[in-house]
Amino acid sequence: MEYKIKRFTTALELNKILEILSEEAALSDAASLALNTEPEWDADKVKANLNMTLSAFKLLSRASSPKFAGAANNSVAINRAVTGGVLNAKELLQIGDTLRVIRTLKGWRDNAEYPEELDIDRLFAKLQPNKYLEDTIFFAINGDESIKDGASQTLSDIRRKIKSATANIRNKLDSIVKGKNFAKYLQEAIVTQRDGRFVVPVKSEFRGEFPGIVHDSSSSGATLFIEPMSVVETNNDLRVLYLKEEEEIERILSELSAEVSNFADSIKYSYKMLVELCLIFAKANLAYKMKATVPNINTDGRIVLKNARHPLIDAKKVVPISLTLGTDYKSLIITGPNTGGKTVTLKTIGLLTLMAMCGLMVPCDDMSEIAVFDKILVDIGDEQSIEHSLSTFSSHMVNIVSIIENATPFSLVLLDELGAGTDPIEGAALARAILSYLAKKGTRIAATTHYAELKTYALDTDGVENASCEFDIETLRPTYRLLIGVPGRSNAFAISQKLGVADQIIDEAKGYISEENSRFEKIISSLEKERQIAEREREEISALKAELLNQKRSSDKKYADINALYEKTVEKARNDATYIIDNARYKANTLINELEDIKKKIDKENAANNLKNAKLNVKNTLNSLETDINPVADNKTDYVLPRKLVVGDRVRLVDLGKDADVLEIKNQKVLVLAGNLKIWSEMSNLILLEKPKTKQPAKRAVTGINSGATRQASLEFDMRGMNTDEGIIELDRFIDNAVMSGIGTVTIIHGKGTGVLRTAVQNHLRRHKNIETFRIGLFGEGENGVTIAEIKK
């Protein structure tokens, strides 16, 4: 059975898909796993595998692809370490690289924030990063596989001594080769090495004149490489140091190998999870390239393909097909001309089913369905088949006999050119009998044929449906479109006539066709015309529907924009109302304070005058409040400027209700500064204001004082720029002055800044004997930059 499954999967070209999948895998073990992937015949496992692929697909949509490169299968080395073996630097570096990939992959998942838990997360959870061992390895070994000096204190000391001894030897030899005493003995003035010992090249004829040990000679014998006696002992010491270095390196590698042994199981297990994850992400990457989706999986033998595309055909050339099988009918008979796409249709059905059963997303539209069958039995023997040995009638029948014996109600059978290769009458009868036998078993069948008898069989038999691959008579080319419910026409006469065969011959050939066949072809032709009309109408309806949807989307957008504008307008109105209310509250409070002050100032001598001024102030303030509370200002005015404006004039902007200073005048346009805002305004929008006079300290008549002294006091005290101690002293003087002048409410300006001065002021006011209450300024009063204090009466 395994051999047959392999043969069927090869016939459907699943092996080519798996080869493409293996190229997406960054790890060689994952690529090998991809090549050996087999269909899963259990529906629950198929769903689980597809969910894993979909999980990776979702993660790739939110983050860049994870990195698997650098990891390797270190099982052999790890097992040797477990048995006490010493690993070399390269093996240890490979283990370190694998640990780094495991750690970074787990970190990648943590950083790829996805709003829900995914099936693939259980594999990520099984990864066991080992930062300790990873750091230990990289702390000791360089990327070029050499051991670092700092791997141990002993190694560092040895290498320092080696450098010192080497430098000592070189200094001595340099003095020899550069000195005049030995210049005539030397072949060249250089220092070199032989067998790890430093030597100089001496001419052979001066062997007796140059004291030292000969280690080598040139091929001609003209040069002897002699170690001078003056460095023999130092060279010996150096050799001993090199041996100690090797021993220390061996000890370091042994310790690292022992550490690897301690974590052997976790490293091997994590690598196994790494390979599985690599394969799953390879499937997800392949799905992106194929623009694939996850089909719904069922066990009812139901296949629903929507715009399915054969993944091995160029995406720019492939024609999508849509079909159902196992719903209203269990057998599909596909007819049409050669090279028209019949075999591709069969392979698409079988290949996409196998891909889904391998956990691969399939290139078709959403809401497609794939059934998990107990067997997929295939006989594809045309020139597009891989196994050419199945091309003869006898070998076809051997294969079909095997299919008949193995088919069950839960099998999918794909038959290409059933009954071909023998006498047409007998072949058609045999093909009909085979289809009928398999249909009685309940098997799902898709078969291609040229036989008209099978078209009739599909029309006359329940549970069997015709389909055809469309052919364009005008261009004499197939369109590769699959038409369900329409049997294919032979088109032999039409094609021959287009190619130039004489009408007389065509007419005579038609006479040889039986009346029944002729009538059948006419019925098919009529059905084809009706189909084309219906298709044109469907396209018009689709276009109209698309236009209506676009109009609906446009109107929905406009409605959303109107709602957004409404919300924005309401929010602005709220903000404006808040500003107006705060401003009105500030002016009301100011009015109350002024009335309170006026009340205290009234005496017999100026009562009438003060009362008149108070009434005027109240009237003006109430008018101002009335204007502020009206959210829609009437900017129309009959006002005419009394003179031409000049730079420096103070004006009011009618439309904004703000005062401003004139900066520049150009034609009838005026550039003004309103607060921090520079704007150009029309002349007609401006009212000339008198420049404010310099404020004089308010003169308050103090009653109840026997001395009759008159004091000057201000309603505001500005202490900005003062330090805390200086400010508190001046504040006390100000409050005393206000008390003596009979002022009820004062404003202390301390600024916002860091809040230190404000805190000091309020703490002082809290303990002051003459202060009743105090508060932070309101909007328009200076907010937290000022404190308003009430003086005790």
mmCIF file of N, CA, C and O in Angstrom, residues 595 598 609-622:
data_model
loop_
_atom_site.group_PDB
_atom_site.id
_atom_site.type_symbol
_atom_site.label_atom_id
_atom_site.label_comp_id
_atom_site.label_asym_id
_atom_site.label_seq_id
_atom_site.Cartn_x
_atom_site.Cartn_y
_atom_site.Cartn_z
ATOM 1 N N LEU A 595 -17.556 95.711 43.705
ATOM 2 C CA LEU A 595 -18.699 96.178 44.483
ATOM 3 C C LEU A 595 -18.384 96.180 45.989
ATOM 4 O O LEU A 595 -18.767 97.073 46.733
ATOM 5 N N ILE A 598 -16.129 99.095 46.656
ATOM 6 C CA ILE A 598 -16.893 100.354 46.594
ATOM 7 C C ILE A 598 -17.720 100.541 47.855
ATOM 8 O O ILE A 598 -17.843 101.639 48.401
ATOM 9 N N ASN A 609 -21.171 110.282 44.195
ATOM 10 C CA ASN A 609 -20.248 110.107 43.065
ATOM 11 C C ASN A 609 -19.848 108.637 42.914
ATOM 12 O O ASN A 609 -19.835 108.094 41.812
ATOM 13 N N ASN A 610 -19.503 108.003 44.034
ATOM 14 C CA ASN A 610 -19.120 106.598 43.980
ATOM 15 C C ASN A 610 -20.279 105.720 43.533
ATOM 16 O O ASN A 610 -20.099 104.742 42.792
ATOM 17 N N LEU A 611 -21.471 106.036 43.996
ATOM 18 C CA LEU A 611 -22.625 105.243 43.606
ATOM 19 C C LEU A 611 -22.871 105.344 42.111
ATOM 20 O O LEU A 611 -23.195 104.360 41.436
ATOM 21 N N LYS A 612 -22.692 106.552 41.551
ATOM 22 C CA LYS A 612 -22.858 106.734 40.095
ATOM 23 C C LYS A 612 -21.851 105.918 39.316
ATOM 24 O O LYS A 612 -22.184 105.243 38.342
ATOM 25 N N ASN A 613 -20.570 105.981 39.799
ATOM 26 C CA ASN A 613 -19.525 105.182 39.126
ATOM 27 C C ASN A 613 -19.793 103.679 39.248
ATOM 28 O O ASN A 613 -19.549 102.910 38.316
ATOM 29 N N ALA A 614 -20.273 103.272 40.398
ATOM 30 C CA ALA A 614 -20.562 101.848 40.602
ATOM 31 C C ALA A 614 -21.635 101.367 39.644
ATOM 32 O O ALA A 614 -21.523 100.288 39.033
ATOM 33 N N LYS A 615 -22.723 102.201 39.489
ATOM 34 C CA LYS A 615 -23.800 101.815 38.562
ATOM 35 C C LYS A 615 -23.277 101.692 37.137
ATOM 36 O O LYS A 615 -23.653 100.804 36.381
ATOM 37 N N LEU A 616 -22.402 102.650 36.768
ATOM 38 C CA LEU A 616 -21.833 102.614 35.414
ATOM 39 C C LEU A 616 -20.980 101.357 35.213
ATOM 40 O O LEU A 616 -21.063 100.698 34.180
ATOM 41 N N ASN A 617 -20.142 101.048 36.222
ATOM 42 C CA ASN A 617 -19.308 99.820 36.120
ATOM 43 C C ASN A 617 -20.157 98.561 36.023
ATOM 44 O O ASN A 617 -19.863 97.641 35.261
ATOM 45 N N VAL A 618 -21.215 98.505 36.842
ATOM 46 C CA VAL A 618 -22.110 97.335 36.820
ATOM 47 C C VAL A 618 -22.745 97.187 35.451
ATOM 48 O O VAL A 618 -22.813 96.107 34.866
ATOM 49 N N LYS A 619 -23.218 98.320 34.880
ATOM 50 C CA LYS A 619 -23.859 98.273 33.562
ATOM 51 C C LYS A 619 -22.890 97.783 32.492
ATOM 52 O O LYS A 619 -23.223 96.924 31.677
ATOM 53 N N ASN A 620 -21.671 98.349 32.506
ATOM 54 C CA ASN A 620 -20.670 97.955 31.501
ATOM 55 C C ASN A 620 -20.299 96.475 31.639
ATOM 56 O O ASN A 620 -20.153 95.751 30.651
ATOM 57 N N THR A 621 -20.116 96.054 32.880
ATOM 58 C CA THR A 621 -19.728 94.648 33.098
ATOM 59 C C THR A 621 -20.832 93.695 32.667
ATOM 60 O O THR A 621 -20.588 92.670 32.040
ATOM 61 N N LEU A 622 -22.083 94.047 33.012
ATOM 62 C CA LEU A 622 -23.193 93.186 32.612
ATOM 63 C C LEU A 622 -23.324 93.124 31.099
ATOM 64 O O LEU A 622 -23.614 92.069 30.523
#
